[in-house]
mmCIF file of C-alpha atoms in Angstrom:
data_model
loop_
_atom_site.group_PDB
_atom_site.id
_atom_site.type_symbol
_atom_site.label_atom_id
_atom_site.label_comp_id
_atom_site.label_asym_id
_atom_site.label_seq_id
_atom_site.Cartn_x
_atom_site.Cartn_y
_atom_site.Cartn_z
ATOM 1 C CA MET A 4 0.000 0.000 0.000
ATOM 2 C CA PRO A 5 1.478 3.394 -0.967
ATOM 3 C CA ARG A 6 2.315 5.611 1.976
ATOM 4 C CA THR A 7 0.503 8.904 2.327
ATOM 5 C CA PRO A 8 2.636 11.816 3.577
ATOM 6 C CA LEU A 9 1.159 13.765 6.450
ATOM 7 C CA ALA A 10 0.318 17.415 6.194
ATOM 8 C CA ALA A 11 3.030 20.022 6.716
ATOM 9 C CA LEU A 12 3.624 21.234 10.239
ATOM 10 C CA SER A 13 1.004 23.697 11.380
ATOM 11 C CA PRO A 14 1.854 26.695 13.578
ATOM 12 C CA ALA A 15 0.622 24.682 16.574
ATOM 13 C CA ASP A 16 2.940 21.789 15.629
ATOM 14 C CA GLN A 17 5.850 24.159 15.277
ATOM 15 C CA GLU A 18 5.186 25.485 18.779
ATOM 16 C CA ARG A 19 5.006 21.891 20.066
ATOM 17 C CA ARG A 20 8.369 21.190 18.440
ATOM 18 C CA ARG A 21 9.958 24.142 20.220
ATOM 19 C CA ALA A 22 8.460 23.043 23.532
ATOM 20 C CA LEU A 23 9.710 19.475 22.951
ATOM 21 C CA ARG A 24 13.244 20.708 22.294
ATOM 22 C CA ARG A 25 13.200 22.773 25.464
ATOM 23 C CA MET A 26 12.074 19.820 27.569
ATOM 24 C CA LYS A 27 14.680 17.549 25.961
ATOM 25 C CA ALA A 28 17.321 20.114 26.868
ATOM 26 C CA VAL A 29 16.054 20.264 30.462
ATOM 27 C CA ALA A 30 16.059 16.465 30.804
ATOM 28 C CA LEU A 31 19.541 16.221 29.275
ATOM 29 C CA GLY A 32 20.738 19.016 31.548
ATOM 30 C CA ALA A 33 19.524 17.083 34.579
ATOM 31 C CA LEU A 34 21.475 14.010 33.407
ATOM 32 C CA LEU A 35 24.616 16.051 32.807
ATOM 33 C CA PHE A 36 24.232 17.697 36.217
ATOM 34 C CA MET A 37 24.095 14.286 37.886
ATOM 35 C CA ALA A 38 27.150 13.179 35.891
ATOM 36 C CA VAL A 39 29.128 16.242 36.996
ATOM 37 C CA VAL A 40 28.083 15.715 40.624
ATOM 38 C CA PHE A 41 29.124 12.071 40.385
ATOM 39 C CA ALA A 42 32.453 12.937 38.767
ATOM 40 C CA VAL A 43 33.237 15.426 41.555
ATOM 41 C CA SER A 44 31.990 13.415 44.525
ATOM 42 C CA PHE A 45 33.391 9.992 43.535
ATOM 43 C CA PRO A 46 37.125 10.755 43.932
ATOM 44 C CA LEU A 47 36.598 12.904 47.019
ATOM 45 C CA GLN A 48 34.346 10.563 48.994
ATOM 46 C CA ALA A 49 37.329 8.860 50.669
ATOM 47 C CA ASP A 50 38.499 12.182 52.132
ATOM 48 C CA VAL A 51 35.025 13.647 52.714
ATOM 49 C CA PRO A 52 32.777 10.814 53.960
ATOM 50 C CA TRP A 53 29.480 12.620 53.505
ATOM 51 C CA LEU A 54 30.202 12.953 49.764
ATOM 52 C CA ALA A 55 29.494 9.213 49.526
ATOM 53 C CA TYR A 56 25.838 10.020 49.995
ATOM 54 C CA VAL A 57 26.075 12.636 47.244
ATOM 55 C CA ARG A 58 27.851 10.157 44.996
ATOM 56 C CA ALA A 59 25.108 7.543 45.615
ATOM 57 C CA ALA A 60 22.369 10.025 44.835
ATOM 58 C CA ALA A 61 24.110 11.182 41.649
ATOM 59 C CA GLU A 62 24.751 7.596 40.603
ATOM 60 C CA GLY A 63 21.081 6.682 41.113
ATOM 61 C CA GLY A 64 20.000 9.820 39.271
ATOM 62 C CA MET A 65 22.152 8.938 36.255
ATOM 63 C CA VAL A 66 20.787 5.395 36.221
ATOM 64 C CA GLY A 67 17.197 6.633 36.436
ATOM 65 C CA ALA A 68 17.772 9.274 33.750
ATOM 66 C CA LEU A 69 19.438 6.824 31.363
ATOM 67 C CA ALA A 70 16.780 4.165 31.929
ATOM 68 C CA ASP A 71 13.915 6.562 31.259
ATOM 69 C CA TRP A 72 15.743 8.076 28.277
ATOM 70 C CA PHE A 73 16.038 4.585 26.831
ATOM 71 C CA ALA A 74 12.368 3.836 27.503
ATOM 72 C CA VAL A 75 11.117 7.091 25.969
ATOM 73 C CA THR A 76 13.433 6.896 22.967
ATOM 74 C CA ALA A 77 12.539 3.254 22.325
ATOM 75 C CA LEU A 78 8.943 4.307 21.670
ATOM 76 C CA PHE A 79 9.921 6.379 18.640
ATOM 77 C CA ARG A 80 13.274 5.087 17.341
ATOM 78 C CA HIS A 81 16.254 2.822 18.002
ATOM 79 C CA PRO A 82 18.349 4.296 20.830
ATOM 80 C CA LEU A 83 21.676 5.521 19.402
ATOM 81 C CA GLY A 84 20.623 3.932 16.102
ATOM 82 C CA ILE A 85 21.234 0.436 17.471
ATOM 83 C CA PRO A 86 18.472 -2.001 16.365
ATOM 84 C CA ILE A 87 17.833 -3.374 19.829
ATOM 85 C CA PRO A 88 14.824 -5.727 19.958
ATOM 86 C CA HIS A 89 11.531 -4.178 21.019
ATOM 87 C CA THR A 90 12.639 -0.634 20.255
ATOM 88 C CA ALA A 91 11.264 1.856 17.650
ATOM 89 C CA ILE A 92 7.872 0.534 18.706
ATOM 90 C CA ILE A 93 5.663 3.125 16.998
ATOM 91 C CA PRO A 94 7.191 3.001 13.469
ATOM 92 C CA SER A 95 7.592 -0.793 13.516
ATOM 93 C CA ARG A 96 4.135 -1.512 14.914
ATOM 94 C CA LYS A 97 2.273 1.440 13.390
ATOM 95 C CA ASP A 98 -0.214 -0.703 11.463
ATOM 96 C CA GLU A 99 -0.924 -2.878 14.505
ATOM 97 C CA ILE A 100 -1.435 0.247 16.608
ATOM 98 C CA GLY A 101 -3.867 1.551 13.981
ATOM 99 C CA ARG A 102 -5.843 -1.706 14.034
ATOM 100 C CA THR A 103 -5.898 -1.717 17.827
ATOM 101 C CA LEU A 104 -7.040 1.892 17.896
ATOM 102 C CA GLY A 105 -9.776 1.145 15.368
ATOM 103 C CA GLU A 106 -10.970 -1.842 17.409
ATOM 104 C CA PHE A 107 -10.901 0.248 20.579
ATOM 105 C CA VAL A 108 -13.013 2.991 18.993
ATOM 106 C CA GLU A 109 -15.429 0.447 17.491
ATOM 107 C CA THR A 110 -15.881 -1.388 20.784
ATOM 108 C CA ASN A 111 -15.993 1.499 23.232
ATOM 109 C CA PHE A 112 -17.269 4.490 21.262
ATOM 110 C CA LEU A 113 -19.418 3.053 18.476
ATOM 111 C CA SER A 114 -21.474 0.625 20.525
ATOM 112 C CA THR A 115 -25.239 1.012 20.289
ATOM 113 C CA GLU A 116 -25.553 1.504 24.048
ATOM 114 C CA VAL A 117 -23.069 4.382 24.091
ATOM 115 C CA VAL A 118 -24.627 6.103 21.082
ATOM 116 C CA ARG A 119 -28.186 5.688 22.368
ATOM 117 C CA THR A 120 -27.322 6.904 25.873
ATOM 118 C CA LYS A 121 -25.468 9.930 24.539
ATOM 119 C CA LEU A 122 -28.195 10.954 22.096
ATOM 120 C CA GLU A 123 -30.965 10.457 24.642
ATOM 121 C CA SER A 124 -29.173 12.805 27.041
ATOM 122 C CA MET A 125 -28.520 15.532 24.458
ATOM 123 C CA SER A 126 -32.088 16.723 23.646
ATOM 124 C CA VAL A 127 -31.077 17.089 20.020
ATOM 125 C CA SER A 128 -34.444 18.330 18.767
ATOM 126 C CA ARG A 129 -34.809 21.005 21.459
ATOM 127 C CA ARG A 130 -31.308 22.362 20.840
ATOM 128 C CA LEU A 131 -31.860 22.297 17.094
ATOM 129 C CA GLY A 132 -35.210 24.039 17.505
ATOM 130 C CA GLU A 133 -33.753 26.768 19.702
ATOM 131 C CA TRP A 134 -30.971 27.311 17.192
ATOM 132 C CA LEU A 135 -33.299 27.401 14.190
ATOM 133 C CA ALA A 136 -35.788 29.698 15.925
ATOM 134 C CA ARG A 137 -33.280 32.528 15.721
ATOM 135 C CA PRO A 138 -33.831 34.412 12.431
ATOM 136 C CA GLU A 139 -30.137 34.772 11.633
ATOM 137 C CA HIS A 140 -29.608 31.021 11.949
ATOM 138 C CA ALA A 141 -32.696 30.194 9.880
ATOM 139 C CA ALA A 142 -31.534 32.660 7.228
ATOM 140 C CA ARG A 143 -28.125 31.016 7.171
ATOM 141 C CA VAL A 144 -29.637 27.561 6.696
ATOM 142 C CA ALA A 145 -31.891 28.938 3.955
ATOM 143 C CA ASP A 146 -28.872 30.515 2.261
ATOM 144 C CA GLU A 147 -26.875 27.303 2.372
ATOM 145 C CA GLY A 148 -29.834 25.225 1.252
ATOM 146 C CA SER A 149 -30.528 27.613 -1.616
ATOM 147 C CA ALA A 150 -26.902 27.457 -2.723
ATOM 148 C CA MET A 151 -26.970 23.656 -2.662
ATOM 149 C CA ALA A 152 -30.279 23.502 -4.546
ATOM 150 C CA ALA A 153 -29.030 25.980 -7.141
ATOM 151 C CA GLY A 154 -25.870 23.942 -7.578
ATOM 152 C CA VAL A 155 -27.896 20.782 -8.128
ATOM 153 C CA LEU A 156 -30.133 22.533 -10.672
ATOM 154 C CA ARG A 157 -27.142 23.870 -12.591
ATOM 155 C CA ALA A 158 -25.495 20.460 -12.571
ATOM 156 C CA LEU A 159 -28.563 18.782 -14.045
ATOM 157 C CA SER A 160 -28.469 18.224 -17.764
ATOM 158 C CA ASP A 161 -31.550 19.713 -19.425
ATOM 159 C CA SER A 162 -31.689 16.943 -21.994
ATOM 160 C CA ASP A 163 -31.407 14.271 -19.281
ATOM 161 C CA VAL A 164 -34.207 15.887 -17.276
ATOM 162 C CA GLN A 165 -36.401 16.157 -20.354
ATOM 163 C CA ASP A 166 -35.738 12.502 -21.168
ATOM 164 C CA LEU A 167 -36.565 11.574 -17.588
ATOM 165 C CA ILE A 168 -39.821 13.529 -17.735
ATOM 166 C CA ALA A 169 -40.660 11.856 -21.032
ATOM 167 C CA ASP A 170 -39.883 8.391 -19.634
ATOM 168 C CA VAL A 171 -41.936 8.998 -16.494
ATOM 169 C CA ALA A 172 -44.821 10.412 -18.526
ATOM 170 C CA ARG A 173 -44.744 7.478 -20.896
ATOM 171 C CA GLU A 174 -44.586 4.944 -18.056
ATOM 172 C CA HIS A 175 -47.337 6.487 -15.959
ATOM 173 C CA LEU A 176 -49.465 8.364 -18.505
ATOM 174 C CA VAL A 177 -49.066 6.955 -21.991
ATOM 175 C CA GLU A 178 -48.640 3.211 -21.484
ATOM 176 C CA PRO A 179 -51.545 2.646 -19.028
ATOM 177 C CA ASP A 180 -55.015 2.451 -20.631
ATOM 178 C CA TRP A 181 -57.058 5.503 -19.765
ATOM 179 C CA GLY A 182 -60.313 4.423 -21.392
ATOM 180 C CA PRO A 183 -61.835 2.284 -18.614
ATOM 181 C CA SER A 184 -60.687 4.712 -15.910
ATOM 182 C CA VAL A 185 -62.030 7.753 -17.719
ATOM 183 C CA GLY A 186 -65.234 5.863 -18.503
ATOM 184 C CA GLY A 187 -65.729 4.926 -14.864
ATOM 185 C CA TRP A 188 -65.048 8.496 -13.768
ATOM 186 C CA LEU A 189 -67.459 9.842 -16.384
ATOM 187 C CA SER A 190 -70.138 7.348 -15.316
ATOM 188 C CA ARG A 191 -69.882 8.474 -11.695
ATOM 189 C CA LEU A 192 -69.961 12.090 -12.854
ATOM 190 C CA VAL A 193 -73.202 11.563 -14.777
ATOM 191 C CA ASP A 194 -74.813 9.557 -11.987
ATOM 192 C CA SER A 195 -74.103 12.302 -9.484
ATOM 193 C CA GLY A 196 -75.303 15.054 -11.831
ATOM 194 C CA ALA A 197 -72.063 16.959 -11.320
ATOM 195 C CA HIS A 198 -71.959 17.770 -15.032
ATOM 196 C CA HIS A 199 -75.141 19.835 -14.848
ATOM 197 C CA GLY A 200 -73.128 22.817 -13.680
ATOM 198 C CA ALA A 201 -70.980 22.605 -16.808
ATOM 199 C CA VAL A 202 -74.114 22.422 -19.003
ATOM 200 C CA ASP A 203 -75.566 25.460 -17.214
ATOM 201 C CA MET A 204 -72.357 27.395 -17.719
ATOM 202 C CA LEU A 205 -72.270 26.453 -21.411
ATOM 203 C CA ALA A 206 -75.901 27.501 -21.912
ATOM 204 C CA ASP A 207 -75.340 30.784 -20.066
ATOM 205 C CA SER A 208 -72.238 31.560 -22.098
ATOM 206 C CA LEU A 209 -74.011 30.738 -25.354
ATOM 207 C CA GLY A 210 -77.001 32.876 -24.368
ATOM 208 C CA VAL A 211 -74.811 35.861 -23.523
ATOM 209 C CA TRP A 212 -72.981 35.481 -26.803
ATOM 210 C CA LEU A 213 -76.222 35.288 -28.798
ATOM 211 C CA GLU A 214 -77.609 38.372 -27.118
ATOM 212 C CA GLY A 215 -74.528 40.371 -27.970
ATOM 213 C CA ASN A 216 -73.918 39.098 -31.501
ATOM 214 C CA ARG A 217 -77.171 39.523 -33.430
ATOM 215 C CA SER A 218 -75.298 40.544 -36.556
ATOM 216 C CA SER A 219 -73.585 37.184 -36.777
ATOM 217 C CA PHE A 220 -76.866 35.663 -38.032
ATOM 218 C CA ASP A 221 -77.260 38.099 -40.925
ATOM 219 C CA GLY A 222 -76.831 36.095 -44.105
ATOM 220 C CA LEU A 223 -76.083 32.910 -42.230
ATOM 221 C CA VAL A 224 -78.860 31.111 -44.134
ATOM 222 C CA SER A 225 -80.207 33.735 -46.524
ATOM 223 C CA SER A 226 -76.900 34.009 -48.365
ATOM 224 C CA ARG A 227 -77.296 30.409 -49.444
ATOM 225 C CA LEU A 228 -80.831 30.830 -50.875
ATOM 226 C CA PRO A 229 -81.591 31.586 -54.545
ATOM 227 C CA SER A 230 -81.266 35.213 -55.589
ATOM 228 C CA TRP A 231 -84.888 35.435 -56.701
ATOM 229 C CA VAL A 232 -86.099 35.080 -53.075
ATOM 230 C CA PRO A 233 -87.327 38.524 -51.938
ATOM 231 C CA SER A 234 -85.059 40.367 -49.527
ATOM 232 C CA MET A 235 -87.919 40.655 -47.026
ATOM 233 C CA VAL A 236 -88.183 36.903 -46.914
ATOM 234 C CA LEU A 237 -84.443 36.648 -46.427
ATOM 235 C CA ARG A 238 -84.558 38.998 -43.451
ATOM 236 C CA ILE A 239 -87.479 37.091 -41.958
ATOM 237 C CA ILE A 240 -85.539 33.846 -42.302
ATOM 238 C CA ASP A 241 -82.449 35.293 -40.592
ATOM 239 C CA ASP A 242 -84.554 36.888 -37.836
ATOM 240 C CA THR A 243 -86.489 33.696 -37.324
ATOM 241 C CA LEU A 244 -83.283 31.644 -37.110
ATOM 242 C CA TYR A 245 -81.811 34.050 -34.556
ATOM 243 C CA LYS A 246 -84.976 34.131 -32.468
ATOM 244 C CA GLU A 247 -85.274 30.336 -32.534
ATOM 245 C CA ALA A 248 -81.650 29.922 -31.462
ATOM 246 C CA LEU A 249 -82.126 32.465 -28.686
ATOM 247 C CA SER A 250 -85.365 30.821 -27.600
ATOM 248 C CA PHE A 251 -83.777 27.387 -27.636
ATOM 249 C CA VAL A 252 -80.922 28.504 -25.448
ATOM 250 C CA ARG A 253 -83.341 30.272 -23.053
ATOM 251 C CA ASP A 254 -85.420 27.130 -22.809
ATOM 252 C CA VAL A 255 -82.353 25.028 -22.058
ATOM 253 C CA ARG A 256 -81.267 27.539 -19.423
ATOM 254 C CA GLY A 257 -84.649 27.676 -17.768
ATOM 255 C CA ASP A 258 -85.758 24.023 -17.981
ATOM 256 C CA PRO A 259 -83.682 21.542 -15.931
ATOM 257 C CA ASP A 260 -85.534 18.710 -17.683
ATOM 258 C CA HIS A 261 -85.101 20.021 -21.230
ATOM 259 C CA ALA A 262 -84.758 17.468 -24.005
ATOM 260 C CA ALA A 263 -81.317 18.825 -24.890
ATOM 261 C CA ARG A 264 -80.188 18.268 -21.356
ATOM 262 C CA ARG A 265 -81.530 14.717 -21.442
ATOM 263 C CA ALA A 266 -79.725 14.181 -24.753
ATOM 264 C CA VAL A 267 -76.462 15.320 -23.189
ATOM 265 C CA ASP A 268 -77.025 12.949 -20.268
ATOM 266 C CA GLN A 269 -77.770 10.052 -22.613
ATOM 267 C CA TYR A 270 -74.725 10.816 -24.769
ATOM 268 C CA LEU A 271 -72.403 10.980 -21.772
ATOM 269 C CA THR A 272 -73.873 7.745 -20.395
ATOM 270 C CA ARG A 273 -73.299 5.950 -23.718
ATOM 271 C CA LEU A 274 -69.767 7.404 -23.948
ATOM 272 C CA ALA A 275 -68.918 6.265 -20.417
ATOM 273 C CA ASP A 276 -70.189 2.753 -21.164
ATOM 274 C CA SER A 277 -68.287 2.609 -24.476
ATOM 275 C CA LEU A 278 -65.056 3.775 -22.846
ATOM 276 C CA GLN A 279 -65.334 0.937 -20.363
ATOM 277 C CA ASN A 280 -66.629 -1.869 -22.560
ATOM 278 C CA ASP A 281 -66.289 -1.078 -26.286
ATOM 279 C CA PRO A 282 -62.816 -2.071 -27.605
ATOM 280 C CA ALA A 283 -63.198 0.161 -30.660
ATOM 281 C CA THR A 284 -63.988 3.253 -28.595
ATOM 282 C CA ILE A 285 -61.212 2.432 -26.167
ATOM 283 C CA GLY A 286 -58.789 1.992 -29.063
ATOM 284 C CA ARG A 287 -59.717 5.341 -30.640
ATOM 285 C CA PHE A 288 -59.379 7.063 -27.271
ATOM 286 C CA GLU A 289 -55.945 5.525 -26.639
ATOM 287 C CA ASP A 290 -54.801 6.430 -30.157
ATOM 288 C CA ALA A 291 -55.879 10.011 -29.581
ATOM 289 C CA LYS A 292 -54.091 10.079 -26.238
ATOM 290 C CA SER A 293 -50.866 8.697 -27.747
ATOM 291 C CA GLY A 294 -51.095 11.156 -30.593
ATOM 292 C CA VAL A 295 -51.313 14.036 -28.141
ATOM 293 C CA PHE A 296 -48.380 12.901 -26.019
ATOM 294 C CA ASP A 297 -46.250 11.984 -29.012
ATOM 295 C CA SER A 298 -46.850 15.325 -30.664
ATOM 296 C CA PRO A 299 -43.629 17.332 -31.199
ATOM 297 C CA ARG A 300 -45.428 20.410 -29.909
ATOM 298 C CA VAL A 301 -46.189 18.665 -26.632
ATOM 299 C CA ARG A 302 -42.512 17.780 -26.297
ATOM 300 C CA GLU A 303 -41.589 21.377 -26.999
ATOM 301 C CA LEU A 304 -44.043 22.558 -24.369
ATOM 302 C CA ALA A 305 -42.552 20.129 -21.835
ATOM 303 C CA ALA A 306 -39.044 21.420 -22.594
ATOM 304 C CA GLU A 307 -40.218 25.010 -22.340
ATOM 305 C CA ALA A 308 -41.960 24.256 -19.053
ATOM 306 C CA TRP A 309 -38.768 22.760 -17.602
ATOM 307 C CA ASP A 310 -36.643 25.670 -18.834
ATOM 308 C CA THR A 311 -39.081 28.179 -17.366
ATOM 309 C CA THR A 312 -39.294 26.308 -14.076
ATOM 310 C CA LYS A 313 -35.516 25.967 -13.810
ATOM 311 C CA SER A 314 -34.872 29.618 -14.637
ATOM 312 C CA GLY A 315 -37.501 30.768 -12.163
ATOM 313 C CA LEU A 316 -36.127 28.574 -9.401
ATOM 314 C CA LEU A 317 -32.566 29.734 -10.019
ATOM 315 C CA ARG A 318 -33.623 33.376 -9.897
ATOM 316 C CA SER A 319 -35.565 32.850 -6.679
ATOM 317 C CA LEU A 320 -32.800 30.815 -5.058
ATOM 318 C CA SER A 321 -30.101 33.350 -5.909
ATOM 319 C CA ASP A 322 -32.088 36.408 -4.792
ATOM 320 C CA PRO A 323 -31.848 36.912 -0.994
ATOM 321 C CA ASP A 324 -35.023 39.011 -1.093
ATOM 322 C CA SER A 325 -37.108 36.590 -3.152
ATOM 323 C CA GLY A 326 -40.394 35.277 -1.861
ATOM 324 C CA LEU A 327 -39.105 31.720 -2.005
ATOM 325 C CA ARG A 328 -36.131 32.512 0.229
ATOM 326 C CA ALA A 329 -38.345 34.462 2.621
ATOM 327 C CA ARG A 330 -40.802 31.570 2.876
ATOM 328 C CA MET A 331 -37.966 29.098 3.407
ATOM 329 C CA THR A 332 -36.565 31.217 6.232
ATOM 330 C CA GLN A 333 -39.951 31.671 7.862
ATOM 331 C CA ALA A 334 -40.723 27.969 7.561
ATOM 332 C CA LEU A 335 -37.426 27.148 9.289
ATOM 333 C CA ILE A 336 -38.161 29.651 12.064
ATOM 334 C CA ASP A 337 -41.620 28.179 12.557
ATOM 335 C CA ALA A 338 -40.218 24.648 12.615
ATOM 336 C CA GLY A 339 -37.540 25.674 15.112
ATOM 337 C CA THR A 340 -40.065 27.414 17.359
ATOM 338 C CA ARG A 341 -42.290 24.370 17.403
ATOM 339 C CA LEU A 342 -39.376 22.031 18.038
ATOM 340 C CA SER A 343 -38.202 24.139 20.967
ATOM 341 C CA THR A 344 -41.624 24.294 22.638
ATOM 342 C CA ASP A 345 -43.566 21.150 21.702
ATOM 343 C CA THR A 346 -42.505 18.403 24.113
ATOM 344 C CA ALA A 347 -44.386 15.660 22.286
ATOM 345 C CA LEU A 348 -42.771 16.611 18.986
ATOM 346 C CA GLN A 349 -39.359 16.715 20.651
ATOM 347 C CA GLN A 350 -39.828 13.181 21.928
ATOM 348 C CA ARG A 351 -40.845 11.919 18.489
ATOM 349 C CA VAL A 352 -37.978 13.639 16.686
ATOM 350 C CA ASP A 353 -35.451 12.539 19.316
ATOM 351 C CA GLY A 354 -36.733 8.993 18.999
ATOM 352 C CA TRP A 355 -36.417 9.057 15.202
ATOM 353 C CA ALA A 356 -32.935 10.581 15.345
ATOM 354 C CA THR A 357 -31.755 8.137 17.995
ATOM 355 C CA ASP A 358 -33.154 5.089 16.211
ATOM 356 C CA ALA A 359 -31.646 6.223 12.904
ATOM 357 C CA ALA A 360 -28.234 6.891 14.458
ATOM 358 C CA VAL A 361 -28.233 3.583 16.346
ATOM 359 C CA PHE A 362 -29.205 1.722 13.176
ATOM 360 C CA LEU A 363 -26.429 3.385 11.151
ATOM 361 C CA VAL A 364 -23.822 2.837 13.861
ATOM 362 C CA ASP A 365 -24.833 -0.776 14.379
ATOM 363 C CA ARG A 366 -24.766 -1.465 10.655
ATOM 364 C CA TYR A 367 -21.666 0.507 9.660
ATOM 365 C CA ARG A 368 -19.562 0.834 12.829
ATOM 366 C CA HIS A 369 -16.940 -1.591 11.518
ATOM 367 C CA ASP A 370 -16.685 0.397 8.296
ATOM 368 C CA ILE A 371 -16.436 3.645 10.283
ATOM 369 C CA ALA A 372 -13.718 2.260 12.548
ATOM 370 C CA SER A 373 -11.855 0.850 9.554
ATOM 371 C CA ILE A 374 -11.275 4.439 8.405
ATOM 372 C CA ILE A 375 -8.864 4.806 11.349
ATOM 373 C CA THR A 376 -7.077 1.551 10.557
ATOM 374 C CA GLU A 377 -6.756 2.190 6.829
ATOM 375 C CA THR A 378 -5.710 5.809 7.334
ATOM 376 C CA VAL A 379 -2.947 4.867 9.782
ATOM 377 C CA GLU A 380 -1.761 2.113 7.426
ATOM 378 C CA ARG A 381 -1.339 4.667 4.636
ATOM 379 C CA TRP A 382 0.728 7.041 6.758
ATOM 380 C CA ASP A 383 4.494 7.174 6.320
ATOM 381 C CA PRO A 384 6.110 5.537 9.403
ATOM 382 C CA VAL A 385 8.787 8.200 9.925
ATOM 383 C CA GLU A 386 6.387 11.116 9.581
ATOM 384 C CA THR A 387 3.833 9.348 11.785
ATOM 385 C CA THR A 388 6.451 8.882 14.490
ATOM 386 C CA GLU A 389 7.445 12.544 14.319
ATOM 387 C CA LYS A 390 3.809 13.637 14.465
ATOM 388 C CA ILE A 391 3.027 11.494 17.511
ATOM 389 C CA GLU A 392 6.228 12.587 19.228
ATOM 390 C CA LEU A 393 5.216 16.215 18.749
ATOM 391 C CA MET A 394 1.868 15.494 20.384
ATOM 392 C CA VAL A 395 3.081 13.572 23.465
ATOM 393 C CA GLY A 396 6.881 13.931 23.464
ATOM 394 C CA ARG A 397 6.966 16.977 25.741
ATOM 395 C CA ASP A 398 5.058 15.136 28.453
ATOM 396 C CA LEU A 399 7.316 12.111 28.029
ATOM 397 C CA GLN A 400 10.375 14.289 28.716
ATOM 398 C CA TYR A 401 8.911 14.907 32.162
ATOM 399 C CA ILE A 402 9.242 11.161 32.684
ATOM 400 C CA ARG A 403 12.977 11.475 32.041
ATOM 401 C CA LEU A 404 13.202 14.391 34.453
ATOM 402 C CA ASN A 405 11.174 12.578 37.085
ATOM 403 C CA GLY A 406 13.274 9.470 36.571
ATOM 404 C CA THR A 407 16.385 11.479 37.316
ATOM 405 C CA VAL A 408 14.946 12.813 40.548
ATOM 406 C CA VAL A 409 13.429 9.499 41.631
ATOM 407 C CA GLY A 410 16.636 7.641 40.739
ATOM 408 C CA ALA A 411 18.686 10.062 42.823
ATOM 409 C CA LEU A 412 16.365 9.647 45.794
ATOM 410 C CA ALA A 413 16.332 5.861 45.394
ATOM 411 C CA GLY A 414 20.127 5.725 45.185
ATOM 412 C CA LEU A 415 20.449 7.868 48.290
ATOM 413 C CA VAL A 416 17.939 5.757 50.261
ATOM 414 C CA ILE A 417 19.494 2.446 49.188
ATOM 415 C CA PHE A 418 22.999 3.646 50.058
ATOM 416 C CA THR A 419 21.851 5.018 53.402
ATOM 417 C CA ILE A 420 20.102 1.782 54.376
ATOM 418 C CA ALA A 421 23.080 -0.339 53.212
ATOM 419 C CA HIS A 422 25.538 1.894 55.098
ATOM 420 C CA ALA A 423 23.412 1.745 58.213
ATOM 421 C CA LEU A 424 23.183 -2.048 58.108
ATOM 422 C CA VAL A 425 26.675 -2.976 56.896
ATOM 423 C CA GLY A 426 28.696 0.023 58.115
#
């Protein structure tokens, strides 16, 4: 597996490096101090007896300092470059450490009990509601959501969307037979008398038109009669035709049981029955439907509708003062206010969120934890060691310093007890 170099040192890492160097210097200074004390006290202890105690303390301090230096150094590299077994632990066992860390996180942090307990104690919905209820936060969410929606719209291919619309329309509108469904709907419409309103409206509209367009009947019939018919007769014919048409429409409007109305009812009843049971009628209806949907003009209208819809949405999404953005913001504020005050809703939302999170963690926790393992495996061993040493090395230098002090005290105590017992 190719190694992935870590990121360059950040300002914080550079400060950690300076602090690490200072602590290394302090720990080394303590060791050198003990060595100087030992070098001075060792040859003089025969002449100055109490210097034996100083020599023992310095000797123990050097031993403690060297032992802890070896232990700390062995974590990150071979001491003095010598490949002593069980040294350079981090670079040599980096992958194993990554696997162990991944297993530790999976077992102790991604368990369903831990996730459920944590989420149940957080009141996620109430906190979210209180945050969303603030107008500036709702506006921010609306802004981000608008930017994301606009990005999705721009990324969509117009031709792909049009093809999708065409496929969906064909699957759900063109391919299914409409005849029996339309026939059943029309039959229920006639049985309920719901179409009478449409007949009334048609009769009213026709009556209004007739009353305002008397001149449209001039010559409607008379122009087709022989020229030898007297003009008076022609006018009488036109007037009679107009009056009869007007009278017919008035009768239809005023008589709910008019023969024309019954004829309409009978026609619609026959049409509904034919659409449900007559294969020929059903076939003609389906052919007409297919012809409409397959018409190039219909396709052009669908494309124009998508273009208009897309352009309108993009304008509304990009304009902070648009009605769409304002409604989105207000809807978020309203949702946040309700979430922050409605206890029952909070319980439902918290339950949904907790169940969803527990399901995802239970199903994918191994995959989530494997991110740690795989990421550590890709790291370069040397750079990984340096990075970890920057994070914890300064504290480990305190171990060296403490080892020096503890070693000195231990050496002094051991020498004192031995001198007291042996003399």
